[in-house]
mmCIF file of N, CA and C in Angstrom:
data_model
loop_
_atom_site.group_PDB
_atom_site.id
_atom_site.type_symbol
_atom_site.label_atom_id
_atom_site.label_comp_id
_atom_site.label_asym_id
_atom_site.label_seq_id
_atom_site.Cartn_x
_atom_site.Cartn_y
_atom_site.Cartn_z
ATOM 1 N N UNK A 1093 48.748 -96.222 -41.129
ATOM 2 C CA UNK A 1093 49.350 -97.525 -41.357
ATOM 3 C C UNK A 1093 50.833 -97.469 -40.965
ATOM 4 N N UNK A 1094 50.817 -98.377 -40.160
ATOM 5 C CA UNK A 1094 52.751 -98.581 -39.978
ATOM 6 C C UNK A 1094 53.072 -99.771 -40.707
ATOM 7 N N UNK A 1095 54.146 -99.672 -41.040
ATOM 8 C CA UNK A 1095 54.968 -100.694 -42.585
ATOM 9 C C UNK A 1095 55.984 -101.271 -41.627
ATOM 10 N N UNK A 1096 55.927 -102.199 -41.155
ATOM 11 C CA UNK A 1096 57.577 -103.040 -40.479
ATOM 12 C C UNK A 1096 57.952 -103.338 -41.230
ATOM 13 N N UNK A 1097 59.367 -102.888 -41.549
ATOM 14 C CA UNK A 1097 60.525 -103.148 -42.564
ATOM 15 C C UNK A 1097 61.488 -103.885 -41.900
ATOM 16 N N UNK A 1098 61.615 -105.087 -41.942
ATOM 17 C CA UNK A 1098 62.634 -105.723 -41.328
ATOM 18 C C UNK A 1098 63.876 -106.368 -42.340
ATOM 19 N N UNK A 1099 65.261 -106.058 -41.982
ATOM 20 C CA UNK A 1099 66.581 -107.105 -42.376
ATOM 21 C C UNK A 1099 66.764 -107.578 -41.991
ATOM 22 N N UNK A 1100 67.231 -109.174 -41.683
ATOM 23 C CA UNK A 1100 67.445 -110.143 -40.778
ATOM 24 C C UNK A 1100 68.088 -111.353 -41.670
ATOM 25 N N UNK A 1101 68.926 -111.897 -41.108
ATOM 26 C CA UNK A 1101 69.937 -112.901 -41.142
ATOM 27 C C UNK A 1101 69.542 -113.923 -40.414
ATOM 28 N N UNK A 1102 69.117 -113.769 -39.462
ATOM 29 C CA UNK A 1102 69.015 -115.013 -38.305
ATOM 30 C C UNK A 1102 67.831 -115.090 -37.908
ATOM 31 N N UNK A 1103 67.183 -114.005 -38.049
ATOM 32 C CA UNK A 1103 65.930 -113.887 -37.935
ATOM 33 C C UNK A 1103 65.457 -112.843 -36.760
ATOM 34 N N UNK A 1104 66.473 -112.833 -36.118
ATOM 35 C CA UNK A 1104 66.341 -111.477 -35.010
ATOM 36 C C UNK A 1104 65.506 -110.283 -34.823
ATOM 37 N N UNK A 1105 65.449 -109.793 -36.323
ATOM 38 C CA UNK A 1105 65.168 -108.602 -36.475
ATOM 39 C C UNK A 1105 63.384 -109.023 -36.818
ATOM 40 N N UNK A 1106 63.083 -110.345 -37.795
ATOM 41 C CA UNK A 1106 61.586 -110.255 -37.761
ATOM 42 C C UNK A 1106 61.048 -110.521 -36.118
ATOM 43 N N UNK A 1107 61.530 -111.260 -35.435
ATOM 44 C CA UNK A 1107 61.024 -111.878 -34.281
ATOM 45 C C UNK A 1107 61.025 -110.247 -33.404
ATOM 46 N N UNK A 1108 61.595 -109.390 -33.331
ATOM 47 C CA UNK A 1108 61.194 -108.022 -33.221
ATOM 48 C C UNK A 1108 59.823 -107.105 -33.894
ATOM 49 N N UNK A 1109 60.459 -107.649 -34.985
ATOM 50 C CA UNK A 1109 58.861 -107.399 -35.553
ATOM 51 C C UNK A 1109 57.859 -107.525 -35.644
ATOM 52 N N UNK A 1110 57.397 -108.703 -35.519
ATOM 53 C CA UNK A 1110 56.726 -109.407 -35.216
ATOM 54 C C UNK A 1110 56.067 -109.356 -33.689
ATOM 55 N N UNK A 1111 56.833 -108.989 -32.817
ATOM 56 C CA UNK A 1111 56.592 -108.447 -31.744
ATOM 57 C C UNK A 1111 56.489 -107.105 -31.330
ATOM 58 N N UNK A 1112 56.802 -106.634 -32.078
ATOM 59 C CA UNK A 1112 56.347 -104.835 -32.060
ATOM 60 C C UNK A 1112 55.127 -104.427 -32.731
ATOM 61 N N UNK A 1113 54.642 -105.504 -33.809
ATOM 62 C CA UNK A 1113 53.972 -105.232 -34.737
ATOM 63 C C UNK A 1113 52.793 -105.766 -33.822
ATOM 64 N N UNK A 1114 52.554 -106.572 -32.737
ATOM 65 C CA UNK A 1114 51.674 -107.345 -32.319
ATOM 66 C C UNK A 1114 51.015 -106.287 -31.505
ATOM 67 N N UNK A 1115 52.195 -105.745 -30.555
ATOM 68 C CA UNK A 1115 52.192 -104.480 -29.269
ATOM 69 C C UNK A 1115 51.351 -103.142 -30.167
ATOM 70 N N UNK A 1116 51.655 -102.785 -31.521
ATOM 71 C CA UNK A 1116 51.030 -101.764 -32.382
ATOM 72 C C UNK A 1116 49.490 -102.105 -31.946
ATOM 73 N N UNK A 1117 49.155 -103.630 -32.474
ATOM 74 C CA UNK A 1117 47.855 -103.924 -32.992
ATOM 75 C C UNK A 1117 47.100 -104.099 -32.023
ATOM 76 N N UNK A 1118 47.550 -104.034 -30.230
ATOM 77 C CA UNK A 1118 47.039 -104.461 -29.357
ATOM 78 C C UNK A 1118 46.783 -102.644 -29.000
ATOM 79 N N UNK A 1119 47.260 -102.251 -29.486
ATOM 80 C CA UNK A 1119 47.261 -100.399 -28.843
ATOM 81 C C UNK A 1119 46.335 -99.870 -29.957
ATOM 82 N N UNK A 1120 45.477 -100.675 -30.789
ATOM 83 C CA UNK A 1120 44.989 -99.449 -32.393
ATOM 84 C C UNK A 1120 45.164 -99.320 -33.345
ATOM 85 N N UNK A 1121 46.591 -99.761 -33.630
ATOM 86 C CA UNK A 1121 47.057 -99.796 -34.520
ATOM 87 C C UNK A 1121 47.051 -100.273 -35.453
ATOM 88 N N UNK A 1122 47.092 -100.273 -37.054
ATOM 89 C CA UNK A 1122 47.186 -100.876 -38.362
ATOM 90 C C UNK A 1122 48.584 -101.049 -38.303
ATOM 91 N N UNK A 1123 49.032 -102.683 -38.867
ATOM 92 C CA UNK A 1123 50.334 -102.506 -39.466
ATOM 93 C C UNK A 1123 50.098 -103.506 -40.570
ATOM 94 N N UNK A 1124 51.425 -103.323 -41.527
ATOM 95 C CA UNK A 1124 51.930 -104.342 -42.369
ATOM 96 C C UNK A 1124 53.703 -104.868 -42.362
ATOM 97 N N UNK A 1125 53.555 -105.997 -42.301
ATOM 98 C CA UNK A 1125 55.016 -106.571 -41.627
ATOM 99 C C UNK A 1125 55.303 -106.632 -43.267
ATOM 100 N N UNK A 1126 56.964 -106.200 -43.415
ATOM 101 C CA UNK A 1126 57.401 -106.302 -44.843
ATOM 102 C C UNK A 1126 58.732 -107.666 -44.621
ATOM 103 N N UNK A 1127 58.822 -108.336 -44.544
ATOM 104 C CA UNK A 1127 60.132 -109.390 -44.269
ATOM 105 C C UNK A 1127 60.970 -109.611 -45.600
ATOM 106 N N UNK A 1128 60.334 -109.205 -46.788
ATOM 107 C CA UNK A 1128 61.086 -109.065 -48.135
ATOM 108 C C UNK A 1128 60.585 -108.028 -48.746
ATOM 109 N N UNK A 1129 61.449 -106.826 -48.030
ATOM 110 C CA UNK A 1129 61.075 -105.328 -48.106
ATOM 111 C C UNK A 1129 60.909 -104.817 -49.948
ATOM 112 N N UNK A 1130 60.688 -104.678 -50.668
ATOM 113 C CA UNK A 1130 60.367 -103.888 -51.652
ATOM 114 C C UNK A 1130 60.132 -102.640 -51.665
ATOM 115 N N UNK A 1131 60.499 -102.003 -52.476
ATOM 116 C CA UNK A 1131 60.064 -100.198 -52.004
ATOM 117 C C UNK A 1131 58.851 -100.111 -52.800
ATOM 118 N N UNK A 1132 58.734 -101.028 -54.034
ATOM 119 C CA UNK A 1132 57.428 -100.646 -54.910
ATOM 120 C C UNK A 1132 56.499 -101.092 -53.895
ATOM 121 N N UNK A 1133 56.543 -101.502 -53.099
ATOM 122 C CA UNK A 1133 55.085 -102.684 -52.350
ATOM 123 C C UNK A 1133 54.793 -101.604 -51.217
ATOM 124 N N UNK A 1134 55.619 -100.679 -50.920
ATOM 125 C CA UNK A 1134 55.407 -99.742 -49.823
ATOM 126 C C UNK A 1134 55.181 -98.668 -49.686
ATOM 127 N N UNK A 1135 54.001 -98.205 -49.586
ATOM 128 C CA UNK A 1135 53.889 -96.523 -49.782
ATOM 129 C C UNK A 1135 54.422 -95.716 -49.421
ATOM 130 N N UNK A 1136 54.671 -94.306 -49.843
ATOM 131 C CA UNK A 1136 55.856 -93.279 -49.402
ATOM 132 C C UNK A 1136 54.999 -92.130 -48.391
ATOM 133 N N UNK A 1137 54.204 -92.828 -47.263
ATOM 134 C CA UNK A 1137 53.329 -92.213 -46.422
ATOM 135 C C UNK A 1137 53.075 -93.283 -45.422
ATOM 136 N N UNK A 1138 52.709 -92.366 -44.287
ATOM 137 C CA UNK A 1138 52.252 -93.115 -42.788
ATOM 138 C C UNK A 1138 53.861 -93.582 -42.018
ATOM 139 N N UNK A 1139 53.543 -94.291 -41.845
ATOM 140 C CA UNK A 1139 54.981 -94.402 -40.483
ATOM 141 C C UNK A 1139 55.507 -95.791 -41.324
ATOM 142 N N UNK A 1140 57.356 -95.739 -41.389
ATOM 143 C CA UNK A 1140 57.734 -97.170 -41.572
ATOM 144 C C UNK A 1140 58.434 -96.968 -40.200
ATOM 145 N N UNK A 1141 58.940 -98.716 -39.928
ATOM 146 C CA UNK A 1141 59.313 -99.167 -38.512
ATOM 147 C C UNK A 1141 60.383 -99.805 -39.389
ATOM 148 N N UNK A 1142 61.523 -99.656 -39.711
ATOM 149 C CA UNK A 1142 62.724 -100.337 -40.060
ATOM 150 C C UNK A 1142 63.757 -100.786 -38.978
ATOM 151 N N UNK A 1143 63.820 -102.170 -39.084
ATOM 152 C CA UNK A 1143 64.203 -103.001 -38.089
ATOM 153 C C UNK A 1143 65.335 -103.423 -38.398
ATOM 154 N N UNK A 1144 66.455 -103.558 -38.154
ATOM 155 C CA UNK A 1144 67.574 -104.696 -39.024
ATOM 156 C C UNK A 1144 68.701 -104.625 -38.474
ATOM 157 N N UNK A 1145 69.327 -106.176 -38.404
ATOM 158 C CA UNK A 1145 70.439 -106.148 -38.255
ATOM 159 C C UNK A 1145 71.915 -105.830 -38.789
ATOM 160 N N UNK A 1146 72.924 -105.761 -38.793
ATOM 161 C CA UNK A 1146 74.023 -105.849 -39.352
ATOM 162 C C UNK A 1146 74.952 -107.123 -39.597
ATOM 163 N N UNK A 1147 74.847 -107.195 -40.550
ATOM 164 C CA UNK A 1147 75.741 -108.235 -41.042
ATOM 165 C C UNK A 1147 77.193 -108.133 -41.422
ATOM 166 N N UNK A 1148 77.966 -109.441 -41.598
ATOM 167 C CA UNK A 1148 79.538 -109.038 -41.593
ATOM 168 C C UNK A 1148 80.531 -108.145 -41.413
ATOM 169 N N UNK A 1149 80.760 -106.980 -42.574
ATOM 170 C CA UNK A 1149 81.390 -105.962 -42.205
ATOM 171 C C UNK A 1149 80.827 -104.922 -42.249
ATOM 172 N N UNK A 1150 79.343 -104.569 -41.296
ATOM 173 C CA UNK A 1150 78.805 -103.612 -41.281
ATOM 174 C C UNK A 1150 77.920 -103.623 -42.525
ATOM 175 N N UNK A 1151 77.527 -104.725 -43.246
ATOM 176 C CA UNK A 1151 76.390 -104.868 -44.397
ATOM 177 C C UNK A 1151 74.945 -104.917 -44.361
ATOM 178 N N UNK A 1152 74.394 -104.795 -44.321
ATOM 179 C CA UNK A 1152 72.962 -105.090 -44.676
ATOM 180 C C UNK A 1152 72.500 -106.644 -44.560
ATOM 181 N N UNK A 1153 71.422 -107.053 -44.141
ATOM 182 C CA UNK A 1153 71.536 -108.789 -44.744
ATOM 183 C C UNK A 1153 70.398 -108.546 -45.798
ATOM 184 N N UNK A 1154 71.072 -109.409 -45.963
ATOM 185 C CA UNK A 1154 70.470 -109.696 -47.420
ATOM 186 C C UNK A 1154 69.076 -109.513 -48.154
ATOM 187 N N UNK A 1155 68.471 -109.930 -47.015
ATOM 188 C CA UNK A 1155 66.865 -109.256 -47.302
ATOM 189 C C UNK A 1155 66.453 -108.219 -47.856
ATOM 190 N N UNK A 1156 67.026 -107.417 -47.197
ATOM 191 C CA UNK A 1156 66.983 -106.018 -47.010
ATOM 192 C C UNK A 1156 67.561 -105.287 -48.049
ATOM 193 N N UNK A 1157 69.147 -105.536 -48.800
ATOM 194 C CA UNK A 1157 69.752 -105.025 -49.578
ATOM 195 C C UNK A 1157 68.747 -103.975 -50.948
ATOM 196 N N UNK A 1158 67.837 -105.328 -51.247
ATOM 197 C CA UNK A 1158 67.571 -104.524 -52.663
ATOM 198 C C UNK A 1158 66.645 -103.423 -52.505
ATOM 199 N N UNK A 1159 66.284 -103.481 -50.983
ATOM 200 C CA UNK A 1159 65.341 -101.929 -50.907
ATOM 201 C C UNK A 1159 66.123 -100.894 -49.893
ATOM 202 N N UNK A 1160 67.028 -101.134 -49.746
ATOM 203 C CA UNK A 1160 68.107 -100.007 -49.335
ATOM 204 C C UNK A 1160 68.637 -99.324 -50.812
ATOM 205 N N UNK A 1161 68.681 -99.934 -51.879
ATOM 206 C CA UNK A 1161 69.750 -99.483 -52.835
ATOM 207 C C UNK A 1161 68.495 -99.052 -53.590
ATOM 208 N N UNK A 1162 67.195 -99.539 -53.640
ATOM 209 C CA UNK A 1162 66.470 -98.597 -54.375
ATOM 210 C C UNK A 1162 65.936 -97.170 -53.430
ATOM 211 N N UNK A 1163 65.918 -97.451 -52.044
ATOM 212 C CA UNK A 1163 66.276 -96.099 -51.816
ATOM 213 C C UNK A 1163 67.068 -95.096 -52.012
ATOM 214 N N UNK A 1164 68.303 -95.529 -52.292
ATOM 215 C CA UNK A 1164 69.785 -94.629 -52.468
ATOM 216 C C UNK A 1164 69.557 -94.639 -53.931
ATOM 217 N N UNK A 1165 68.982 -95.019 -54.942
ATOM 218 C CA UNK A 1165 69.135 -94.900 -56.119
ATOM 219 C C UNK A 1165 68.298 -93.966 -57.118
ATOM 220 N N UNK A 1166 66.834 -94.207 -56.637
ATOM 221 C CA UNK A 1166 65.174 -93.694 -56.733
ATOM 222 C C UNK A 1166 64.641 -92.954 -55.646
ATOM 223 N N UNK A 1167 65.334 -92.574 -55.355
ATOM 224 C CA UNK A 1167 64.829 -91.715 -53.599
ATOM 225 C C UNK A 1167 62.890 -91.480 -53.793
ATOM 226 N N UNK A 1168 62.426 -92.229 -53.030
ATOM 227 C CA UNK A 1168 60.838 -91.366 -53.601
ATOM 228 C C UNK A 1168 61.005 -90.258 -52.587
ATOM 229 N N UNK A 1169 59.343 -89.246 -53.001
ATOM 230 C CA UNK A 1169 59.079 -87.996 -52.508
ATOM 231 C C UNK A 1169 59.105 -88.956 -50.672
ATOM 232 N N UNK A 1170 59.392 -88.464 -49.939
ATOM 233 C CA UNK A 1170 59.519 -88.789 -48.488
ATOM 234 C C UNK A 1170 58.649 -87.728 -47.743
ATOM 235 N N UNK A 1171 57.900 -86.522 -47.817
ATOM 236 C CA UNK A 1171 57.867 -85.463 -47.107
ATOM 237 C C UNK A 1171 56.108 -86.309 -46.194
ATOM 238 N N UNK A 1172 55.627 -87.367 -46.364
ATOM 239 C CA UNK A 1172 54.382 -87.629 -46.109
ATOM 240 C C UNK A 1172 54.937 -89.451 -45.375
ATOM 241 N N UNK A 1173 56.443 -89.080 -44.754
ATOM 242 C CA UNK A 1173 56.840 -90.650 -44.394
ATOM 243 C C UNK A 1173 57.279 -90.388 -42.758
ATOM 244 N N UNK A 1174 56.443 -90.611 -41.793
ATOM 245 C CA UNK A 1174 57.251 -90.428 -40.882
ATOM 246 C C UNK A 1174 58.266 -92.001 -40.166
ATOM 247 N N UNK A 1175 59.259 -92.045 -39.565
ATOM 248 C CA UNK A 1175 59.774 -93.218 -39.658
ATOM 249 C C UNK A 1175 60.832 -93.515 -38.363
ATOM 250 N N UNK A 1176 61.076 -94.876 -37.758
ATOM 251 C CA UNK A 1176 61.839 -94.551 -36.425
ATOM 252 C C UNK A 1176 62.569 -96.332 -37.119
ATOM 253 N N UNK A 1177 63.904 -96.083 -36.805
ATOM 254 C CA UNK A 1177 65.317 -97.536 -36.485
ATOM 255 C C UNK A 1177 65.126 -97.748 -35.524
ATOM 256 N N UNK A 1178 65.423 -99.264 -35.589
ATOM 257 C CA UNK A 1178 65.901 -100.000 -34.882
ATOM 258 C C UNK A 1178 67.208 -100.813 -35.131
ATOM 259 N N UNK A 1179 67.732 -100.731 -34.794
ATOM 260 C CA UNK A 1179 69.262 -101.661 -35.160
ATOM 261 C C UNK A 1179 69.552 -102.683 -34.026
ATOM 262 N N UNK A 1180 69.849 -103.744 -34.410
ATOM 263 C CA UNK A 1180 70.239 -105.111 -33.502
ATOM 264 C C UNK A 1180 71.972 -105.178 -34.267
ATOM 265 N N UNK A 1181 72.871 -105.198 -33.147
ATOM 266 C CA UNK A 1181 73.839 -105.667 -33.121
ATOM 267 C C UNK A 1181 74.705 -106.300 -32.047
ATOM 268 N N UNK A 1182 75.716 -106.434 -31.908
ATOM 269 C CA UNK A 1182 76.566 -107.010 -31.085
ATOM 270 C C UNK A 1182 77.870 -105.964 -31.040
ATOM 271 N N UNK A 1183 77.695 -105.341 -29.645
ATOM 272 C CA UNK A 1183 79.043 -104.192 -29.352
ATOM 273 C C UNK A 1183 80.066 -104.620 -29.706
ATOM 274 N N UNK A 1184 80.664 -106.210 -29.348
ATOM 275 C CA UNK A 1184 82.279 -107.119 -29.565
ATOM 276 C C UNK A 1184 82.220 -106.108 -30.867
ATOM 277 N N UNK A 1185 81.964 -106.024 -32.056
ATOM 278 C CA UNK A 1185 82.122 -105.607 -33.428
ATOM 279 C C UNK A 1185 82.716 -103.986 -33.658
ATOM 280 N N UNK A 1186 83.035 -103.597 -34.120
ATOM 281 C CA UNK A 1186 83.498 -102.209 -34.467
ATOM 282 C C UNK A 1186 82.372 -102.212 -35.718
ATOM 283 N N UNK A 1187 81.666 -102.872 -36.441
ATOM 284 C CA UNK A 1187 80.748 -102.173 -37.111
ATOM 285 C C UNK A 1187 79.095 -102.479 -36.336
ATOM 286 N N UNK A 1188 79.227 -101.716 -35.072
ATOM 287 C CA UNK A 1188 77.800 -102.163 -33.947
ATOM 288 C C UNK A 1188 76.724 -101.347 -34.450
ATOM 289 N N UNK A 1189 75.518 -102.085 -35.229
ATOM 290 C CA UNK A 1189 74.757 -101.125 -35.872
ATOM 291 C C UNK A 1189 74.830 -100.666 -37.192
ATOM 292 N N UNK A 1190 76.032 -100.642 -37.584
ATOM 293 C CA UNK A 1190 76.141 -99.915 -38.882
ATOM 294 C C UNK A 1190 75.249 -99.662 -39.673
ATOM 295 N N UNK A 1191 74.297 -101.096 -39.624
ATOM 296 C CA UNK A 1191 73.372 -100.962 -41.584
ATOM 297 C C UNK A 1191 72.179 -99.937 -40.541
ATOM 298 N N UNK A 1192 71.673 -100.588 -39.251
ATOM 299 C CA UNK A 1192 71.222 -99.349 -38.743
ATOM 300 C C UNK A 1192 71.000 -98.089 -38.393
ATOM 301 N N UNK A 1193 72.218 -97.688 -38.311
ATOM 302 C CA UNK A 1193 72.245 -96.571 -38.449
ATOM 303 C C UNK A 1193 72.496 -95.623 -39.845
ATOM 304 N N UNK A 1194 72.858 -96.625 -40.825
ATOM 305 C CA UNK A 1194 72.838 -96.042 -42.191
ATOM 306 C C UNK A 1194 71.714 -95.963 -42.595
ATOM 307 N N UNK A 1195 70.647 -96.702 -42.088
ATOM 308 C CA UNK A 1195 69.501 -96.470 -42.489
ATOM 309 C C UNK A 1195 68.924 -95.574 -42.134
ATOM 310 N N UNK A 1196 68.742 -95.003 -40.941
ATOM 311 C CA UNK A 1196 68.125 -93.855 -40.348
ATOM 312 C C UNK A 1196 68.913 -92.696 -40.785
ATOM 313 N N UNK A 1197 70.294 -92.746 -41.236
ATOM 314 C CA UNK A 1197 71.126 -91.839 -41.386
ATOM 315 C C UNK A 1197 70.615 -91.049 -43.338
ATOM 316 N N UNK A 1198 69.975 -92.394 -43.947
ATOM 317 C CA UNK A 1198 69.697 -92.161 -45.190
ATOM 318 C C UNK A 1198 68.233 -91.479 -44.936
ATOM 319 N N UNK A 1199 67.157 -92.102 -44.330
ATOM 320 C CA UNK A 1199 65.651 -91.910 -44.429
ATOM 321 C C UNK A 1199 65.821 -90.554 -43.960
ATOM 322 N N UNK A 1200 66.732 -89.584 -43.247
ATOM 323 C CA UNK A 1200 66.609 -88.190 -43.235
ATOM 324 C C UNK A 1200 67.231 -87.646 -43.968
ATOM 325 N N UNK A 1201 67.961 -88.223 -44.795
ATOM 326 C CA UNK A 1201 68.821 -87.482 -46.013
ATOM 327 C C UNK A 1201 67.977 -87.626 -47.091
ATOM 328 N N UNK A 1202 66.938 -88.274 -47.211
ATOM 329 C CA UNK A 1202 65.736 -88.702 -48.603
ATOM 330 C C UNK A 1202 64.386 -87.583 -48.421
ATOM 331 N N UNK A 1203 64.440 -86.780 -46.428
ATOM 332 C CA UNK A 1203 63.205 -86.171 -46.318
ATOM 333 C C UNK A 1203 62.427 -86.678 -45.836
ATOM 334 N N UNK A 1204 62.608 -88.230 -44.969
ATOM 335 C CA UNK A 1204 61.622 -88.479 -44.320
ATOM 336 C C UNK A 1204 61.665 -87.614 -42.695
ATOM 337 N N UNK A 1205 60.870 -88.242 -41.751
ATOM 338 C CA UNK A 1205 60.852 -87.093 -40.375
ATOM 339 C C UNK A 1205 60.925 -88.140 -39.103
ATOM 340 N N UNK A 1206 61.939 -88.406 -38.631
ATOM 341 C CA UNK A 1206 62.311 -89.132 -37.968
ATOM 342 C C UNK A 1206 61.585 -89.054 -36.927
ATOM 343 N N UNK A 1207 60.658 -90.032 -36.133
ATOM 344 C CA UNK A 1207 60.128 -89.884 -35.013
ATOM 345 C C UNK A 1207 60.854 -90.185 -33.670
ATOM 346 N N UNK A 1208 61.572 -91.062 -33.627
ATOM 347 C CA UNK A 1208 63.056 -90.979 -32.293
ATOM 348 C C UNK A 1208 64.482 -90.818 -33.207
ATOM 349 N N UNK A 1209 65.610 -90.789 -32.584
ATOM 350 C CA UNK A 1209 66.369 -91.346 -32.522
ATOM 351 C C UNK A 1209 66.663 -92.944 -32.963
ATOM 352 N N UNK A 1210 67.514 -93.616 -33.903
ATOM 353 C CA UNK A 1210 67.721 -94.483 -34.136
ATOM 354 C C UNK A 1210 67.879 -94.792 -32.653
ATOM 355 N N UNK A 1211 67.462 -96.357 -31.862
ATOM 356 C CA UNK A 1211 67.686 -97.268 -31.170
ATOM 357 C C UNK A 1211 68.522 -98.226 -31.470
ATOM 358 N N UNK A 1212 69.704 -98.347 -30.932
ATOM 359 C CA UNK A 1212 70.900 -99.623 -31.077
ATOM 360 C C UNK A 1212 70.645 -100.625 -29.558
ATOM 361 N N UNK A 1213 70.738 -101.536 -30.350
ATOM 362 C CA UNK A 1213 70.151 -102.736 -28.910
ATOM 363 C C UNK A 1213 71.430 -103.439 -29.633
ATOM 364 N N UNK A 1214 72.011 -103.509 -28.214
ATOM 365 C CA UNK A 1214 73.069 -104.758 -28.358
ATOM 366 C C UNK A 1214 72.940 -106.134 -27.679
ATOM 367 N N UNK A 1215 72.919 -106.924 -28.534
ATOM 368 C CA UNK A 1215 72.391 -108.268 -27.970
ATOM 369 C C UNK A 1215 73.302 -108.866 -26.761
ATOM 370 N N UNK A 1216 74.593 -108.611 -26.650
ATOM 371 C CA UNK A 1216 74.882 -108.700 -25.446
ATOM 372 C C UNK A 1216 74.829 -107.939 -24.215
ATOM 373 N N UNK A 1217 74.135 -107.307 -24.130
ATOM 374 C CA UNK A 1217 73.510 -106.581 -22.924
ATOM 375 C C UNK A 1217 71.524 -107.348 -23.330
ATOM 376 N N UNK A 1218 71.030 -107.240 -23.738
ATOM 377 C CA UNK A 1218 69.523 -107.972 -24.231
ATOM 378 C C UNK A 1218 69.743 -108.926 -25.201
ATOM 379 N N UNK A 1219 69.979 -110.266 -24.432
ATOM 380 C CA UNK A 1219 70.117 -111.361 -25.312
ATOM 381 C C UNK A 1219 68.411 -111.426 -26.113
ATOM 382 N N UNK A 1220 67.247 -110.763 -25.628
ATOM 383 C CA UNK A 1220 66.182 -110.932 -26.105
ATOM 384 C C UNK A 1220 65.847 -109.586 -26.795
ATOM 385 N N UNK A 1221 66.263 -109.271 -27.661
ATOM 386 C CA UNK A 1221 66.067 -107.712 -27.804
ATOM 387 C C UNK A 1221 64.624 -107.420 -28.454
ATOM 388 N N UNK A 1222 63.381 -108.325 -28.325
ATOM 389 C CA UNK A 1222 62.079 -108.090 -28.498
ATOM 390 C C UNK A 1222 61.901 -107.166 -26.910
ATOM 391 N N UNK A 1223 62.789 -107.170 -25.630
ATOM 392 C CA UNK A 1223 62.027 -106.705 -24.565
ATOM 393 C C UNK A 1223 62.383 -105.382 -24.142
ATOM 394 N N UNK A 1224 63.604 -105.245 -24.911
ATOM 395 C CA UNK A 1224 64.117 -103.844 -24.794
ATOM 396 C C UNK A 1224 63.722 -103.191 -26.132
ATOM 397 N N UNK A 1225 62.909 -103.456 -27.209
ATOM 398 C CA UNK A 1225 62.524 -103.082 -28.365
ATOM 399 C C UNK A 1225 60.821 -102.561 -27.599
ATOM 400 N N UNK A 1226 60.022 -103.055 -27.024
ATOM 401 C CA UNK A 1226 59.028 -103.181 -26.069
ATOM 402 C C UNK A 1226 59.209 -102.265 -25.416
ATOM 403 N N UNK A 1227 60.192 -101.953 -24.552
ATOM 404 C CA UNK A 1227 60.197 -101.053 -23.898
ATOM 405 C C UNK A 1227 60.327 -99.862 -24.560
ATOM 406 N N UNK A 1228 61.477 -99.935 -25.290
ATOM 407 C CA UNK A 1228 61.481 -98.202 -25.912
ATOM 408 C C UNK A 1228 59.828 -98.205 -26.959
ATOM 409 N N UNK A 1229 59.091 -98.962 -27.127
ATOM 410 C CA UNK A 1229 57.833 -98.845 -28.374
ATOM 411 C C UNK A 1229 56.709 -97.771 -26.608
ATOM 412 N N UNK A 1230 57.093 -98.626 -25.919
ATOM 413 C CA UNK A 1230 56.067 -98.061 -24.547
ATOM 414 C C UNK A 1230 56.456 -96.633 -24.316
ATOM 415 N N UNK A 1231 57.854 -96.261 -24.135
ATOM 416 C CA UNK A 1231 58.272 -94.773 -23.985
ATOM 417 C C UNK A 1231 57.969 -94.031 -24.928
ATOM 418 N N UNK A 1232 57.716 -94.582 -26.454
ATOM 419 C CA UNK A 1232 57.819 -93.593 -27.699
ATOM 420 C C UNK A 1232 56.540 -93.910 -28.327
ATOM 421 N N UNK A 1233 55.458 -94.769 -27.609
ATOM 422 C CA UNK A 1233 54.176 -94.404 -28.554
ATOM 423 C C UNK A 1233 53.501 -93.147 -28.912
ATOM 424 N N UNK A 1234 53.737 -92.171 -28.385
ATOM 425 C CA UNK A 1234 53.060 -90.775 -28.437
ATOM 426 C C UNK A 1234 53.281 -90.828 -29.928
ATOM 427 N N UNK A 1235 54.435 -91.118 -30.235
ATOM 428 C CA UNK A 1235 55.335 -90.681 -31.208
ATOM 429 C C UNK A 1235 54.753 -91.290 -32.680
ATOM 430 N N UNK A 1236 53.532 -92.257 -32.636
ATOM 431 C CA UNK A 1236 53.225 -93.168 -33.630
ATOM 432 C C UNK A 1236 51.556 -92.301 -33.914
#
């Protein structure tokens, strides 16, 4: 089972999801799209796909917040989670990515097993970042 964990403000990050999650199901795949992530609702096994943007000064949006902080707070056992970022931002910013990469930066500090590299898509280079999200899912399916 893959878990899409998406943060989103504008909606960016589900419309990724939603489209990655489609590309999963067309390849075999089981997923479950989370758009009001909970950590109780999500098992601490199989693959999560955490998607999200950054908000204001490098924050989280809002969605997302209360299952980032019960990660940092309740860490569950992670050793049965494998898991790959995605981050949507905008380079203009000095915080490009941030909650993204804090996220991937945490899920290996908790023990999960990172299957890429966090991915930073900057929307001004991919005003559509479902196609450059597509592309890297095509280079890194082995990986699922």
């Amino acid at each position: 089972m893959i878990h899409v964990i998406t943060g989103s403000t504008l909606g960016g990050a589900e419309y990724v999801g939603d489209h990655l999650s489609d590309a999963l199901i067309e390849k075999g795949f089981e997923t479950t799209i989370h758009n009001q992530p909970n950590l109780d609702d999500i098992p601490n096994e199989g693959t999560w796909l955490v998607i999200t943007s950054t908000h204001g000064a490098g924050e989280y949006p809002d969605n997302i917040q209360p299952f980032i902080q019960a990660l940092q707070a309740t860490p569950p056992k992670m050793q049965d989670v494998k898991f790959a970022v995605i981050a949507l931002g905008d380079s203009s910013y000095d915080t490009f990515c941030a909650a993204g990469k804090h996220a991937y930066d945490l899920l290996v500090d908790i023990g999960g097993t990172a299957l890429t590299d966090c991915l930073t898509i900057d929307i001004l280079e991919h005003p559509v970042p479902e196609d450059a999200a597509e592309t890297w899912l095509e280079e890194n399916i082995q990986h699922f």
